[in-house]
PDB file of C-alpha atoms in Angstrom:
ATOM      1  CA  LYS H   1      -2.828 -39.127  51.657  1.00 41.00           C
ATOM      2  CA  GLU H   2       0.529 -37.382  51.172  1.00 43.00           C
ATOM      3  CA  ALA H   3       2.382 -40.713  51.255  1.00 44.00           C
ATOM      4  CA  SER H   4       0.043 -42.205  48.636  1.00 45.00           C
ATOM      5  CA  GLU H   5       0.509 -39.144  46.369  1.00 44.00           C
ATOM      6  CA  SER H   6       4.290 -39.376  46.573  1.00 45.00           C
ATOM      7  CA  SER H   7       4.134 -43.121  45.940  1.00 45.00           C
ATOM      8  CA  ASN H   8       1.897 -42.449  42.891  1.00 45.00           C
ATOM      9  CA  ALA H   9       4.481 -39.932  41.653  1.00 46.00           C
ATOM     10  CA  GLU H  10       7.262 -42.449  42.228  1.00 47.00           C
ATOM     11  CA  LYS H  11       5.331 -45.151  40.327  1.00 57.00           C
ATOM     12  CA  ALA H  12       4.646 -42.859  37.377  1.00 62.00           C
ATOM     13  CA  LYS H  13       7.027 -43.338  34.495  1.00 81.00           C
ATOM     14  CA  ASP H  14       6.386 -39.941  32.933  1.00 84.00           C
ATOM     15  CA  TYR H  15       4.811 -36.639  33.838  1.00 86.00           C
ATOM     16  CA  GLN H  16       2.661 -34.768  31.376  1.00 85.00           C
ATOM     17  CA  ALA H  17       3.309 -31.050  30.990  1.00 85.00           C
ATOM     18  CA  VAL H  18       0.538 -28.994  29.376  1.00 85.00           C
ATOM     19  CA  LEU H  19       0.959 -25.355  28.326  1.00 86.00           C
ATOM     20  CA  ARG H  20      -1.948 -23.050  27.472  1.00 86.00           C
ATOM     21  CA  ALA H  21      -1.642 -19.426  26.297  1.00 85.00           C
ATOM     22  CA  SER H  22      -4.067 -16.650  25.382  1.00 83.00           C
ATOM     23  CA  SER H  23      -4.246 -15.985  21.628  1.00 81.00           C
ATOM     24  CA  PRO H  24      -4.805 -13.587  19.951  1.00 81.00           C
ATOM     25  CA  LEU H  25      -3.538 -10.752  22.143  1.00 80.00           C
ATOM     26  CA  ARG H  26      -3.713  -7.018  21.537  1.00 77.00           C
ATOM     27  CA  LEU H  27      -0.613  -4.845  21.596  1.00 76.00           C
ATOM     28  CA  ASN H  28      -1.015  -2.287  24.432  1.00 75.00           C
ATOM     29  CA  GLY H  29      -4.026  -4.270  25.647  1.00 74.00           C
ATOM     30  CA  SER H  30      -4.468  -6.411  28.710  1.00 79.00           C
ATOM     31  CA  PRO H  31      -1.698  -8.980  29.270  1.00 84.00           C
ATOM     32  CA  GLY H  32      -2.081 -12.564  28.148  1.00 85.00           C
ATOM     33  CA  ILE H  33      -2.073 -15.554  30.461  1.00 87.00           C
ATOM     34  CA  LEU H  34       0.364 -18.455  30.159  1.00 88.00           C
ATOM     35  CA  THR H  35      -0.714 -21.494  32.192  1.00 88.00           C
ATOM     36  CA  VAL H  36       1.481 -24.553  32.766  1.00 89.00           C
ATOM     37  CA  CYS H  37       0.252 -27.773  34.376  1.00 87.00           C
ATOM     38  CA  ILE H  38       2.479 -30.702  35.305  1.00 88.00           C
ATOM     39  CA  GLY H  39       1.181 -34.006  36.656  1.00 86.00           C
ATOM     40  CA  ILE H  40       0.551 -37.677  36.020  1.00 84.00           C
ATOM     41  CA  PRO H  41      -1.386 -38.287  32.777  1.00 81.00           C
ATOM     42  CA  PRO H  42      -4.307 -38.018  32.118  1.00 78.00           C
ATOM     43  CA  ASN H  43      -4.963 -35.920  35.246  1.00 72.00           C
ATOM     44  CA  CYS H  44      -3.219 -32.808  33.934  1.00 74.00           C
ATOM     45  CA  GLU H  45      -5.717 -31.843  31.270  1.00 72.00           C
ATOM     46  CA  LEU H  46      -6.399 -28.101  31.191  1.00 69.00           C
ATOM     47  CA  ASP H  47      -9.789 -26.894  30.087  1.00 72.00           C
ATOM     48  CA  ARG H  48      -9.445 -25.110  26.771  1.00 70.00           C
ATOM     49  CA  PRO H  49     -11.502 -21.934  26.575  1.00 73.00           C
ATOM     50  CA  GLU H  50     -11.911 -20.002  23.342  1.00 76.00           C
ATOM     51  CA  LYS H  51      -9.068 -17.761  22.236  1.00 79.00           C
ATOM     52  CA  THR H  52      -6.325 -20.015  23.605  1.00 81.00           C
ATOM     53  CA  VAL H  53      -3.645 -22.262  22.126  1.00 82.00           C
ATOM     54  CA  GLN H  54      -2.313 -25.351  23.837  1.00 83.00           C
ATOM     55  CA  GLY H  55       0.604 -27.771  23.651  1.00 82.00           C
ATOM     56  CA  SER H  56       1.915 -30.659  25.741  1.00 82.00           C
ATOM     57  CA  CYS H  57       4.872 -32.982  26.183  1.00 83.00           C
ATOM     58  CA  MET H  58       5.924 -35.887  28.360  1.00 85.00           C
ATOM     59  CA  ILE H  59       8.917 -35.652  30.711  1.00 85.00           C
ATOM     60  CA  PRO H  60      10.521 -38.330  32.875  1.00 85.00           C
ATOM     61  CA  ALA H  61       9.009 -38.547  36.366  1.00 84.00           C
ATOM     62  CA  VAL H  62      12.309 -38.227  38.227  1.00 85.00           C
ATOM     63  CA  GLY H  63      11.521 -35.443  40.692  1.00 85.00           C
ATOM     64  CA  VAL H  64       8.960 -34.599  43.325  1.00 89.00           C
ATOM     65  CA  THR H  65       9.066 -30.801  43.000  1.00 90.00           C
ATOM     66  CA  ALA H  66       9.473 -28.405  40.086  1.00 89.00           C
ATOM     67  CA  LYS H  67      10.212 -24.831  39.110  1.00 89.00           C
ATOM     68  CA  ILE H  68       8.753 -23.466  35.900  1.00 89.00           C
ATOM     69  CA  VAL H  69      10.314 -20.588  33.961  1.00 88.00           C
ATOM     70  CA  PRO H  70       8.330 -18.952  31.143  1.00 88.00           C
ATOM     71  CA  VAL H  71      10.196 -18.544  27.842  1.00 86.00           C
ATOM     72  CA  ALA H  72       8.777 -15.646  25.815  1.00 84.00           C
ATOM     73  CA  PRO H  73      11.467 -13.749  23.851  1.00 84.00           C
ATOM     74  CA  ALA H  74       9.004 -11.517  21.967  1.00 80.00           C
ATOM     75  CA  PHE H  75       7.350 -10.407  25.199  1.00 83.00           C
ATOM     76  CA  ASP H  76       8.407  -7.708  27.684  1.00 81.00           C
ATOM     77  CA  VAL H  77      10.720  -9.581  30.084  1.00 79.00           C
ATOM     78  CA  LYS H  78      10.287  -6.953  32.804  1.00 81.00           C
ATOM     79  CA  ARG H  79       6.514  -7.438  32.745  1.00 81.00           C
ATOM     80  CA  ILE H  80       6.381 -11.254  32.920  1.00 84.00           C
ATOM     81  CA  GLU H  81       4.749 -11.931  36.275  1.00 86.00           C
ATOM     82  CA  PRO H  82       6.161 -13.924  38.030  1.00 90.00           C
ATOM     83  CA  ALA H  83       9.567 -14.302  36.393  1.00 86.00           C
ATOM     84  CA  GLU H  84       9.626 -17.927  37.576  1.00 87.00           C
ATOM     85  CA  SER H  85       7.326 -20.073  39.658  1.00 89.00           C
ATOM     86  CA  GLN H  86       7.877 -20.866  43.283  1.00 91.00           C
ATOM     87  CA  CYS H  87       8.899 -24.386  44.138  1.00 91.00           C
ATOM     88  CA  ILE H  88       5.794 -26.486  43.531  1.00 91.00           C
ATOM     89  CA  LYS H  89       5.112 -30.026  44.639  1.00 91.00           C
ATOM     90  CA  ILE H  90       4.102 -32.193  41.696  1.00 88.00           C
ATOM     91  CA  ASP H  91       0.689 -33.506  42.621  1.00 84.00           C
ATOM     92  CA  SER H  92      -0.718 -36.613  40.961  1.00 79.00           C
ATOM     93  CA  THR H  93      -3.828 -34.637  39.959  1.00 82.00           C
ATOM     94  CA  GLY H  94      -1.699 -31.901  38.396  1.00 85.00           C
ATOM     95  CA  SER H  95       0.007 -28.775  39.675  1.00 87.00           C
ATOM     96  CA  THR H  96      -0.789 -25.567  37.809  1.00 89.00           C
ATOM     97  CA  VAL H  97       1.104 -22.265  37.591  1.00 91.00           C
ATOM     98  CA  SER H  98       0.015 -19.123  35.692  1.00 90.00           C
ATOM     99  CA  PHE H  99       2.077 -16.229  34.327  1.00 92.00           C
ATOM    100  CA  SER H 100       1.032 -12.917  32.773  1.00 90.00           C
ATOM    101  CA  LEU H 101       2.731 -11.888  29.514  1.00 86.00           C
ATOM    102  CA  THR H 102       2.815  -8.465  27.830  1.00 85.00           C
ATOM    103  CA  PRO H 103       3.726  -8.459  24.104  1.00 84.00           C
ATOM    104  CA  LYS H 104       6.274  -6.001  22.658  1.00 83.00           C
ATOM    105  CA  SER H 105       5.359  -6.236  18.962  1.00 81.00           C
ATOM    106  CA  GLU H 106       2.773  -7.552  16.520  1.00 79.00           C
ATOM    107  CA  GLY H 107       3.136 -10.934  14.836  1.00 80.00           C
ATOM    108  CA  ASN H 108       3.119 -14.664  15.541  1.00 82.00           C
ATOM    109  CA  HIS H 109       5.345 -15.352  18.550  1.00 83.00           C
ATOM    110  CA  SER H 110       6.422 -18.513  20.348  1.00 83.00           C
ATOM    111  CA  VAL H 111       5.893 -18.825  24.065  1.00 85.00           C
ATOM    112  CA  GLY H 112       6.996 -21.747  26.138  1.00 85.00           C
ATOM    113  CA  ALA H 113       8.155 -22.911  29.515  1.00 87.00           C
ATOM    114  CA  ASP H 114      11.256 -24.588  30.868  1.00 86.00           C
ATOM    115  CA  ILE H 115      10.461 -27.130  33.560  1.00 88.00           C
ATOM    116  CA  TYR H 116      13.161 -27.971  36.099  1.00 88.00           C
ATOM    117  CA  LEU H 117      12.565 -31.066  38.267  1.00 89.00           C
ATOM    118  CA  TYR H 118      14.107 -31.495  41.731  1.00 90.00           C
ATOM    119  CA  ASP H 119      14.318 -34.508  44.000  1.00 87.00           C
ATOM    120  CA  SER H 120      14.276 -32.343  47.149  1.00 85.00           C
ATOM    121  CA  GLY H 121      11.050 -31.116  48.714  1.00 86.00           C
ATOM    122  CA  ASP H 122      12.060 -27.436  48.617  1.00 89.00           C
ATOM    123  CA  CYS H 123      13.912 -27.195  45.257  1.00 87.00           C
ATOM    124  CA  SER H 124      17.158 -26.503  47.104  1.00 86.00           C
ATOM    125  CA  SER H 125      19.085 -29.219  45.293  1.00 85.00           C
ATOM    126  CA  THR H 126      20.387 -28.808  41.785  1.00 84.00           C
ATOM    127  CA  PRO H 127      17.936 -29.717  39.017  1.00 85.00           C
ATOM    128  CA  ILE H 128      18.093 -33.336  37.963  1.00 78.00           C
ATOM    129  CA  PRO H 129      20.135 -33.495  34.736  1.00 62.00           C
ATOM    130  CA  LYS H 130      18.226 -33.640  31.442  1.00 53.00           C
ATOM    131  CA  THR H 131      14.859 -32.871  33.007  1.00 53.00           C
ATOM    132  CA  ALA H 132      14.429 -29.346  31.690  1.00 49.00           C
ATOM    133  CA  ARG H 133      11.968 -29.483  28.816  1.00 54.00           C
ATOM    134  CA  SER H 134      10.658 -26.662  26.697  1.00 56.00           C
ATOM    135  CA  ILE H 135       7.188 -26.750  25.206  1.00 55.00           C
ATOM    136  CA  GLU H 136       6.084 -24.022  22.818  1.00 59.00           C
ATOM    137  CA  VAL H 137       2.924 -22.664  21.254  1.00 60.00           C
ATOM    138  CA  GLU H 138       2.411 -19.810  18.756  1.00 66.00           C
ATOM    139  CA  VAL H 139       0.645 -16.684  20.024  1.00 71.00           C
ATOM    140  CA  LEU H 140      -0.829 -14.166  17.568  1.00 71.00           C
ATOM    141  CA  VAL H 141      -0.398 -10.536  18.641  1.00 72.00           C
ATOM    142  CA  LYS H 142      -2.473  -7.886  16.888  1.00 72.00           C
ATOM    143  CA  GLY H 143      -1.943  -4.161  17.044  1.00 66.00           C
ATOM    144  CA  PRO H 144      -4.268  -1.897  19.005  1.00 63.00           C
ATOM    145  CA  PRO H 145      -7.638  -1.325  17.301  1.00 66.00           C
ATOM    146  CA  TRP H 146      -6.767   2.258  16.384  1.00 68.00           C
ATOM    147  CA  THR H 147      -3.786   1.139  14.246  1.00 68.00           C
ATOM    148  CA  GLU H 148      -6.151  -0.842  12.041  1.00 72.00           C
ATOM    149  CA  ILE H 149      -8.368   2.249  11.723  1.00 79.00           C
ATOM    150  CA  VAL H 150      -5.357   4.417  10.822  1.00 81.00           C
ATOM    151  CA  LYS H 151      -4.253   1.905   8.164  1.00 82.00           C
ATOM    152  CA  ALA H 152      -7.759   1.831   6.655  1.00 85.00           C
ATOM    153  CA  MET H 153      -7.975   5.643   6.663  1.00 89.00           C
ATOM    154  CA  TRP H 154      -4.545   5.921   5.035  1.00 90.00           C
ATOM    155  CA  LYS H 155      -5.617   3.538   2.260  1.00 92.00           C
ATOM    156  CA  MET H 156      -8.836   5.493   1.681  1.00 93.00           C
ATOM    157  CA  LEU H 157      -6.864   8.768   1.618  1.00 93.00           C
ATOM    158  CA  ALA H 158      -4.414   7.328  -0.932  1.00 94.00           C
ATOM    159  CA  ASP H 159      -7.347   6.124  -3.079  1.00 94.00           C
ATOM    160  CA  LEU H 160      -8.965   9.571  -2.823  1.00 94.00           C
ATOM    161  CA  TRP H 161      -5.794  11.371  -3.954  1.00 95.00           C
ATOM    162  CA  THR H 162      -5.333   8.890  -6.797  1.00 94.00           C
ATOM    163  CA  GLY H 163      -8.889   9.661  -7.963  1.00 94.00           C
ATOM    164  CA  ILE H 164      -8.384  13.435  -7.637  1.00 95.00           C
ATOM    165  CA  LEU H 165      -5.128  13.232  -9.606  1.00 95.00           C
ATOM    166  CA  GLY H 166      -6.872  11.196 -12.342  1.00 94.00           C
ATOM    167  CA  ILE H 167      -9.739  13.721 -12.612  1.00 95.00           C
ATOM    168  CA  PHE H 168      -7.280  16.649 -12.648  1.00 94.00           C
ATOM    169  CA  SER H 169      -5.226  15.024 -15.421  1.00 93.00           C
ATOM    170  CA  ALA H 170      -8.349  14.313 -17.492  1.00 93.00           C
ATOM    171  CA  ALA H 171      -9.524  17.938 -17.064  1.00 92.00           C
ATOM    172  CA  ILE H 172      -6.164  19.317 -18.245  1.00 91.00           C
ATOM    173  CA  LEU H 173      -6.191  17.027 -21.287  1.00 88.00           C
ATOM    174  CA  PHE H 174      -9.759  18.128 -22.088  1.00 88.00           C
ATOM    175  CA  LEU H 175      -8.807  21.816 -21.863  1.00 89.00           C
ATOM    176  CA  ILE H 176      -5.718  21.537 -24.075  1.00 89.00           C
ATOM    177  CA  ARG H 177      -7.172  19.068 -26.593  1.00 85.00           C
ATOM    178  CA  LYS H 178      -7.101  21.631 -29.446  1.00 84.00           C
ATOM    179  CA  LYS H 179      -3.403  22.340 -28.874  1.00 85.00           C
ATOM    180  CA  LEU H 180      -2.705  18.628 -28.737  1.00 83.00           C
ATOM    181  CA  LYS H 181      -4.447  18.187 -32.133  1.00 83.00           C
ATOM    182  CA  LYS H 182      -2.122  20.805 -33.636  1.00 82.00           C
ATOM    183  CA  TRP H 183       0.999  19.381 -32.016  1.00 82.00           C
ATOM    184  CA  PHE H 184       0.342  15.812 -33.140  1.00 81.00           C
ATOM    185  CA  ASP H 185      -1.376  16.654 -36.481  1.00 78.00           C
ATOM    186  CA  PHE H 186      -4.752  15.085 -35.698  1.00 69.00           C
ATOM    187  CA  GLY H 187      -7.396  15.909 -38.267  1.00 61.00           C
TER     188      GLY H 187
END
């Protein structure tokens, strides 16, 4: 079976790399999941649950093993688990690796993965030149729920003070209307 899988990998012209990421994420919430699958098309199709984004690319099938490094500049580098994948054998049915990502700020952020292919079975050789590919998807990060509540309360408070100031100004004008008539010669 192993010999037929490696011969299938050798016969394949290209590998398909598929990247799936959780979106939207909450700031200070549970970490998101970045999943990368590499294999012979069409076997490397990831199921696509709700609240995820997905992207894919084709890379030359020139190696038998791979290391995958997540690329997420807007995410906490110290909390990306694992920082890089172990050496994985590229299976014809698809080899999948998952990473957890913790966002640092709100906004739309790119996440991706660099894929390094090796012709050795244990990734001890140098990566084959020009086989590192980066695929990216946009991940929406929202603030914690309480920040939205604070923003709404701040807007309501500003509207309240605007209304109070308007009523106060109208009351003052009403009280000094007779003096205003004299000052501006209204009949």
